[in-house]
Short mmCIF file of C-alpha atoms and ligand atoms in Angstrom, two decimals:
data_model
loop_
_atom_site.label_atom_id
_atom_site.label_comp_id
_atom_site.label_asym_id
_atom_site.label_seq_id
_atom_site.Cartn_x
_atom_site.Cartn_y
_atom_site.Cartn_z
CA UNK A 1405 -11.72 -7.01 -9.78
CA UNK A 1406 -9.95 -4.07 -7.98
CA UNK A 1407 -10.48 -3.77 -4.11
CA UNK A 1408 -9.32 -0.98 -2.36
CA UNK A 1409 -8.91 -1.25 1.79
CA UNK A 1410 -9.08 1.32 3.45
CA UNK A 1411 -9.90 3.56 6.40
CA UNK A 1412 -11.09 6.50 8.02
CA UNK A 1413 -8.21 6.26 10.40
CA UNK A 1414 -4.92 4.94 10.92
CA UNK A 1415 -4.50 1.58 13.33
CA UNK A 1416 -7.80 -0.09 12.34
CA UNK A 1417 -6.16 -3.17 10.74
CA UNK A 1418 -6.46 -2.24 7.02
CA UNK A 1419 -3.32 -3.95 6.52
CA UNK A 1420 -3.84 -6.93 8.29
CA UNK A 1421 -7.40 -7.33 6.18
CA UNK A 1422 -5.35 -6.18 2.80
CA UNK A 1423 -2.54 -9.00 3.01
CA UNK A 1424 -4.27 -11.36 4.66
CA UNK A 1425 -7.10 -11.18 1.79
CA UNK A 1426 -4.28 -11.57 -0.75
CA UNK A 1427 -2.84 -14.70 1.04
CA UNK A 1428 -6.39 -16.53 1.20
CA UNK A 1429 -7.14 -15.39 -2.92
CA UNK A 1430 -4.78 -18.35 -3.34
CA UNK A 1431 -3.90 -17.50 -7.11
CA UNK A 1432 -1.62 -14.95 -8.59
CA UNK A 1433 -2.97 -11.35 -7.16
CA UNK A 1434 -1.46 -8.14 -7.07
CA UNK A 1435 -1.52 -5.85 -3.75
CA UNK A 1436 -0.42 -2.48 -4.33
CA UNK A 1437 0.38 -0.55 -0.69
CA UNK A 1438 -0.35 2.70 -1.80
CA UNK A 1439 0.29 4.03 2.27
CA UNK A 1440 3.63 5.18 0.39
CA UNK A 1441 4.22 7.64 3.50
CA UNK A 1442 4.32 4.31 5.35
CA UNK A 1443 4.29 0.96 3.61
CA UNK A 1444 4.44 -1.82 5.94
CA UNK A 1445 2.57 -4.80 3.83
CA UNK A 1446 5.64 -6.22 2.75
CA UNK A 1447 6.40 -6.75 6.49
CA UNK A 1448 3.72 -9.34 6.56
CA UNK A 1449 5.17 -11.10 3.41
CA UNK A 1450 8.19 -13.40 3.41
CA UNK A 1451 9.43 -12.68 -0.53
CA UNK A 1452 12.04 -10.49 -2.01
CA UNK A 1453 12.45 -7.69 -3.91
CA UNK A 1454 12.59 -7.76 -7.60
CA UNK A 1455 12.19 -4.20 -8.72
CA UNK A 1456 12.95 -0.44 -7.73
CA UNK A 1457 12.10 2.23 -10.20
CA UNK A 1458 12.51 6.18 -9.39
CA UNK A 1459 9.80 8.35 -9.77
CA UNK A 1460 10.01 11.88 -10.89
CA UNK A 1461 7.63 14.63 -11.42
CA UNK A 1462 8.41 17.59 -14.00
CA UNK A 1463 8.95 20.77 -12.19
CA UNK A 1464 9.40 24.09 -14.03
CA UNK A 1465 13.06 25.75 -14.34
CA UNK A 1466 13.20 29.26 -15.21
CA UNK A 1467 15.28 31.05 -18.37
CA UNK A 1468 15.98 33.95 -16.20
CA UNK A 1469 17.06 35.98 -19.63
CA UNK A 1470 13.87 35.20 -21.65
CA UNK A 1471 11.58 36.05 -18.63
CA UNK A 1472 10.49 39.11 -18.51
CA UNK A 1473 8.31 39.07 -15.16
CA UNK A 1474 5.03 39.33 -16.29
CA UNK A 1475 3.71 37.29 -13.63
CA UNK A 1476 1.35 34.56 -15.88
CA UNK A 1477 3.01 31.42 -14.24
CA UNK A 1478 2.36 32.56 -10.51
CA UNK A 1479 -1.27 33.85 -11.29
CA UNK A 1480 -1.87 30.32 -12.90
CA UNK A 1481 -0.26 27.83 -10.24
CA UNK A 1482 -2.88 26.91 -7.61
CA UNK A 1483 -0.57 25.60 -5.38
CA UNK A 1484 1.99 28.99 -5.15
CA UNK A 1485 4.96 26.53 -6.16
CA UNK A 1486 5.75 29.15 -8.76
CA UNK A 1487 5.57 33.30 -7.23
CA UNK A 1488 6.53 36.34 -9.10
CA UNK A 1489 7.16 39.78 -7.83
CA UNK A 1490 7.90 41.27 -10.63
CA UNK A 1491 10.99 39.67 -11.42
CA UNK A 1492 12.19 36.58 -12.49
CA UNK A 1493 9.55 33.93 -10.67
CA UNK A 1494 10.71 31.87 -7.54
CA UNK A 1495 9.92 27.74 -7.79
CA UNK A 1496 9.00 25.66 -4.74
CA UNK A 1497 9.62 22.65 -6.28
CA UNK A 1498 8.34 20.71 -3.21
CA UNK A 1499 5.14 22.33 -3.89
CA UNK A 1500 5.23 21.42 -7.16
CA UNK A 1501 2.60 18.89 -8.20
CA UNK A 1502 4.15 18.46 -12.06
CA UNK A 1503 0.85 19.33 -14.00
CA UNK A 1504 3.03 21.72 -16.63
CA UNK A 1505 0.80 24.81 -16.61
CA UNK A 1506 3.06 27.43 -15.94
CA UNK A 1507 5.32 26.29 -18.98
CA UNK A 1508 1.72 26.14 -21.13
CA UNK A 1509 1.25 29.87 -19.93
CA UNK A 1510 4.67 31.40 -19.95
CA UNK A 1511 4.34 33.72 -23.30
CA UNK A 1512 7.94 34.45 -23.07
CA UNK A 1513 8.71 30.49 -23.37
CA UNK A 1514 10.85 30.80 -20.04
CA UNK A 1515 10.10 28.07 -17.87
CA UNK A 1516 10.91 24.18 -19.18
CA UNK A 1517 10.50 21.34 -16.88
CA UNK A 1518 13.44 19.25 -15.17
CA UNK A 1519 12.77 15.94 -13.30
CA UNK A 1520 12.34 15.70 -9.73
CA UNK A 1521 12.54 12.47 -7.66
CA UNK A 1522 9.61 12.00 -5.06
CA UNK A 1523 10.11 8.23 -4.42
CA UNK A 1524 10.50 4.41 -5.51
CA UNK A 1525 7.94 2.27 -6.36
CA UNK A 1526 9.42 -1.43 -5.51
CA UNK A 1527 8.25 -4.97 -6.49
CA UNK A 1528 8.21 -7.91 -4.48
CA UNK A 1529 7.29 -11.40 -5.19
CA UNK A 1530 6.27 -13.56 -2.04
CA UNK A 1531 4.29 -16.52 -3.64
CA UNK A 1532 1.35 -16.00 -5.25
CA UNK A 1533 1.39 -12.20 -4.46
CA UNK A 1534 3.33 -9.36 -5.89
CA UNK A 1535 3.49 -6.95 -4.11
CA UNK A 1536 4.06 -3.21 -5.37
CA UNK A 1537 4.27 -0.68 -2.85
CA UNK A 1538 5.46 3.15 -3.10
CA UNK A 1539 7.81 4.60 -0.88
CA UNK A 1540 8.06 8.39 -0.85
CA UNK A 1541 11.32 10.12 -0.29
CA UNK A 1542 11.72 12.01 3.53
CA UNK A 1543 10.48 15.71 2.70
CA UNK A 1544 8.26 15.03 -0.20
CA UNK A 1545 4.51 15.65 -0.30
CA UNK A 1546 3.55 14.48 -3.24
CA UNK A 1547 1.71 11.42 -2.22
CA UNK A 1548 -0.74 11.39 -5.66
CA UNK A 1549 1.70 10.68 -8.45
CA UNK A 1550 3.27 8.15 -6.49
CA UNK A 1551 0.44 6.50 -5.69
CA UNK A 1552 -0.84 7.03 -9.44
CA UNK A 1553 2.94 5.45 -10.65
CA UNK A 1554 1.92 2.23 -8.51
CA UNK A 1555 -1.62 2.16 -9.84
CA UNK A 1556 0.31 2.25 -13.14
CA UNK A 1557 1.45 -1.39 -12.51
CA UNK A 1558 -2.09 -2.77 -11.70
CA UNK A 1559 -2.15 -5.79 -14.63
CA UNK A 1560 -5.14 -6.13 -16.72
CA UNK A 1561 -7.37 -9.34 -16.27
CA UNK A 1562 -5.47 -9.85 -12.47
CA UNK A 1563 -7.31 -9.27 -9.22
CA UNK A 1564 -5.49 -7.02 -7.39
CA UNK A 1565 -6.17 -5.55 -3.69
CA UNK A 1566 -4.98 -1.74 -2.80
CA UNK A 1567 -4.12 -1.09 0.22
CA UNK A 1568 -4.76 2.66 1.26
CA UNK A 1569 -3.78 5.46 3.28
CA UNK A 1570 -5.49 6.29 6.30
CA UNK A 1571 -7.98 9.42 6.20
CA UNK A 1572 -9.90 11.01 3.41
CA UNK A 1573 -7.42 13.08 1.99
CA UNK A 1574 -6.14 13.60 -1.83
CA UNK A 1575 -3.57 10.06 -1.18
CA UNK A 1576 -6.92 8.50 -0.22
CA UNK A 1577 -8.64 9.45 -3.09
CA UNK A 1578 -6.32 8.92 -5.71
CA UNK A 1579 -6.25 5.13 -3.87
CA UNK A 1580 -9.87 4.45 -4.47
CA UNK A 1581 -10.47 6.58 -7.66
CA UNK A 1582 -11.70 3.47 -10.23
CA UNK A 1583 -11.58 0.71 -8.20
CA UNK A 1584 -14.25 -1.78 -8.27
CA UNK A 1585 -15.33 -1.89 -4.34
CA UNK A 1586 -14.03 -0.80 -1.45
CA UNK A 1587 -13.71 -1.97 1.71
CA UNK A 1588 -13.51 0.22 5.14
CA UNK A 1589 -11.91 -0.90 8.00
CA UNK A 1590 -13.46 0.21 11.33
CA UNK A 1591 -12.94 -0.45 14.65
CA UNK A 1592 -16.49 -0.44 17.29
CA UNK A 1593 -15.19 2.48 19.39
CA UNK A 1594 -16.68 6.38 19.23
CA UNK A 1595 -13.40 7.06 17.33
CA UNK A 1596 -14.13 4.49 15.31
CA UNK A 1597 -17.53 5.42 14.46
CA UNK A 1598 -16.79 9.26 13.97
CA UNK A 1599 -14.08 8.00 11.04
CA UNK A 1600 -16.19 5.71 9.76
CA UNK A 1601 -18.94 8.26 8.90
CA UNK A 1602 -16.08 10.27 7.19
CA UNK A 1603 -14.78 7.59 5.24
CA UNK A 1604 -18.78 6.09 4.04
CA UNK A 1605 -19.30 9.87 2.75
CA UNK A 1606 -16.34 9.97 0.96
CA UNK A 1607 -16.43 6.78 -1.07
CA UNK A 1608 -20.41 7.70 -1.76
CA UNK A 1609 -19.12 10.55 -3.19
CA UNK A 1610 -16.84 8.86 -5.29
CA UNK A 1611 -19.80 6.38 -6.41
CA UNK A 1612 -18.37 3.19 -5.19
CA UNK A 1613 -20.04 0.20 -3.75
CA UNK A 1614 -18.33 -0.18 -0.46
CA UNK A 1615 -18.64 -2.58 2.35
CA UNK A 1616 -17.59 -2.63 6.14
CA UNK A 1617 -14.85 -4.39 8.04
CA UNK A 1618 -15.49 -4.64 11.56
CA UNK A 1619 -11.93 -5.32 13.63
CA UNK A 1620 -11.69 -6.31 17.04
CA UNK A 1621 -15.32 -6.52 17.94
CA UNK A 1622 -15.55 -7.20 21.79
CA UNK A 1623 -14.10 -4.16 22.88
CA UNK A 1624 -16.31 -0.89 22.74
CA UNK A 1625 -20.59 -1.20 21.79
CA UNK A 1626 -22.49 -1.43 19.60
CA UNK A 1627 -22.65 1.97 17.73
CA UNK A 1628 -20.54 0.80 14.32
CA UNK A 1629 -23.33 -1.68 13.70
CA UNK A 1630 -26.14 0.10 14.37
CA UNK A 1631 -24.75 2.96 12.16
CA UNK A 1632 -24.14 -0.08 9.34
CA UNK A 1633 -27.92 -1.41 9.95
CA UNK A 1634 -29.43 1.93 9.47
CA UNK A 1635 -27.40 3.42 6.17
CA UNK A 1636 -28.07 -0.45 5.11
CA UNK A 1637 -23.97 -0.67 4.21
CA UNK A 1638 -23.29 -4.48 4.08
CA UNK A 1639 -21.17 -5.71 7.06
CA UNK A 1640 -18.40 -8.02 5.20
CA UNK A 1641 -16.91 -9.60 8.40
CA UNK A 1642 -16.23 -9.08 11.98
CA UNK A 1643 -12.78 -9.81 13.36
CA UNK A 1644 -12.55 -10.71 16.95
CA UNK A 1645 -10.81 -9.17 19.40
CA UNK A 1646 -8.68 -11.61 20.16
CA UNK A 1647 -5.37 -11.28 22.30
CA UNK A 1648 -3.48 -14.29 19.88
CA UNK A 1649 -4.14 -12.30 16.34
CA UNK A 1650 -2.43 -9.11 17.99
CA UNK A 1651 0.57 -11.45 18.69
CA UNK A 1652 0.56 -12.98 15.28
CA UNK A 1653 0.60 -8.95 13.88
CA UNK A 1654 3.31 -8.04 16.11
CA UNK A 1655 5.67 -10.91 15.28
CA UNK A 1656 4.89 -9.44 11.27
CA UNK A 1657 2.73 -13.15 10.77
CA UNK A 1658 -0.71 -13.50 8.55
CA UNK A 1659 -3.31 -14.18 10.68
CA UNK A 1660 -4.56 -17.06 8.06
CA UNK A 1661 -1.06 -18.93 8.74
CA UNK A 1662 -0.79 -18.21 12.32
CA UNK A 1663 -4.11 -19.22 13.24
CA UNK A 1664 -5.67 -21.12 10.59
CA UNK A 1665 -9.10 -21.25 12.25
CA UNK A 1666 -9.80 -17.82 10.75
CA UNK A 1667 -9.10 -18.63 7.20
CA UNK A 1668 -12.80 -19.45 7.01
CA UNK A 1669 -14.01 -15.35 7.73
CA UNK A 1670 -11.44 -13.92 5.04
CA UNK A 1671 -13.03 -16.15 2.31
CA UNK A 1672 -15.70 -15.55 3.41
CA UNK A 1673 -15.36 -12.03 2.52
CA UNK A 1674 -13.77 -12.77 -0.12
CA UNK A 1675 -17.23 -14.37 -1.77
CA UNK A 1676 -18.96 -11.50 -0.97
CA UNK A 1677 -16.72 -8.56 -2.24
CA UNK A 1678 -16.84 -11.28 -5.46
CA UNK A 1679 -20.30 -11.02 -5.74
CA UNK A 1680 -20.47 -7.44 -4.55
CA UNK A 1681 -22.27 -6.49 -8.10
CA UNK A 1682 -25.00 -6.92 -6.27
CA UNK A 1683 -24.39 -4.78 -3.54
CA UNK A 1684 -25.96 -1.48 -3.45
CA UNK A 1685 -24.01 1.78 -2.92
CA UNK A 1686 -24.27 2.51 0.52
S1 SF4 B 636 4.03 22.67 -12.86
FE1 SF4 B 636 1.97 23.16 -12.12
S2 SF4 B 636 2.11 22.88 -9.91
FE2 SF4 B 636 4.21 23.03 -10.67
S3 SF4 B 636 4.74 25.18 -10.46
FE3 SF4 B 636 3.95 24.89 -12.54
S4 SF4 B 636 1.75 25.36 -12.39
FE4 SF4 B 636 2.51 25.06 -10.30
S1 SF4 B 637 5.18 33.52 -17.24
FE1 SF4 B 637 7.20 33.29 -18.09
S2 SF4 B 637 7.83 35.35 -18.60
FE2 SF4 B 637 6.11 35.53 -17.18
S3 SF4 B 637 7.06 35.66 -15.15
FE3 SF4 B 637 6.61 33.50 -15.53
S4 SF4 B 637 8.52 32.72 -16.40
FE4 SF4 B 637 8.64 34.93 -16.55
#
């Protein structure tokens, strides 16, 4: 089973849910962070690091005396990483998303592809969990073939837990694309709601069977579960908003170690994204 975390915003606790999850699974489990603007799971884990592979994407370099400037890269790049003005064409290679059009197109033969580094993705073993997480380089956008590279590593037959990037964006959606069910993280605030609604439309459009995390219930009303009750998306658990597990997060502890009383809820949820076959799409 793949389960993706995720959220509709930032600061909901869809890491905390993600490696504390993996803890409780209690048998060999892969969590990929696929945040790779901003992975901070392995910050929760006490292991070390076994791997670091560079990624690269292909990006076009232009034969400046076979091209004769008739434009055909440029008109076919959607993301203008490639312009002409006549001339020889200009490359953006941080634009650049790698998908080898412009080299398909170029009738001249011009343009072949070099390599391009956009990250690491790095392995850690802490226990029963390795952890894979991608780390973009500073000034690189291209979140999706990282995140695609760590995917890469997901091991046939072994549960594994994704942890996503806040938002609904192309990172977000490359997370969640064929995963088995997915789990939002929401906190019972306005803000909360409003993101929430975002994130339940995106992952129905995706076709997914997806569930709801509720985090530090206590503070702001009732509007997250009402919302839940009335698209009849399953509520998976409700974490408590309780002073001792922001402590535990802020001294980079599991909650399920620091305060073992809790253990109970995350297997809880565990059971039910296990049986979530039977759980409609919301
Ligand atoms: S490889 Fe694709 S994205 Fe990159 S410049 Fe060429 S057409 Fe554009
Ligand atoms: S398609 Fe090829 S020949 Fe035409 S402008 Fe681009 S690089 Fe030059």
């Amino acid at each position: 089973m793949i389960l993706a975390v995720a959220s509709g915003k930032g600061g909901t606790g869809k890491t905390t849910v993600s490696v504390n999850l993996a803890w409780m699974l209690g048998s060999d489990v892969r969590l990929l962070d696929c945040d790779v603007e901003e992975p901070n799971a392995h910050l929760f884990l006490k292991g070390s690091m076994t791997k670091e592979e560079i990624v690269t994407i292909p990006v076009p370099q232009v034969d400046e005396s076979l091209c004769d400037g008739c434009g055909e890269c440029g008109k076919f790049c959607e993301y203008h990483a490639i312009v002409t003005f006549g001339t020889a064409p200009l490359v953006f290679p941080e634009m650049c998303h790698g998908c080898g059009g412009c080299a398909m197109v170029c009738p001249q033969k011009a343009i072949h592809e070099i390599n391009k580094r956009i990250g690491v993705v790095e392995t850690l073993q802490a226990g029963n969990i390795t952890l894979i997480q991608g780390r973009l380089d500073v000034g690189s956008a291209m979140a999706p073939p990282l995140i695609r590279e760590v995917k890469a590593r997901l091991q046939k037959g072994l549960p594994a837990i994704l942890d996503a990037p806040p938002g609904t964006s192309c990172p977000v959606i490359a997370t969640l694309r064929e995963t088995d069910f997915v789990v939002l993280v929401t906190e019972p605030t306005p803000f909360g709601l409003h993101d929430l609604k975002l994130a339940a439309d995106m992952v129905r459009e995706l076709g997914i069977p997806f569930g709801v995390v509720v985090n530090r219930v206590g503070v702001g009303d009732e509007r997250v579960h009402v919302y839940c009750k009335e698209q009849k998306i399953p509520l998976m658990l409700e974490i408590p908003d309780d002073r001792r597990i922001a402590e535990a997060y802020s001294r980079g502890e599991l909650i399920v170690e620091s305060l073992p009383e809790y253990r109970g809820l995350f297997l809880n949820l565990i059971e039910k994204t296990i049986n979530s076959k039977n759980v409609e799409v919301g």
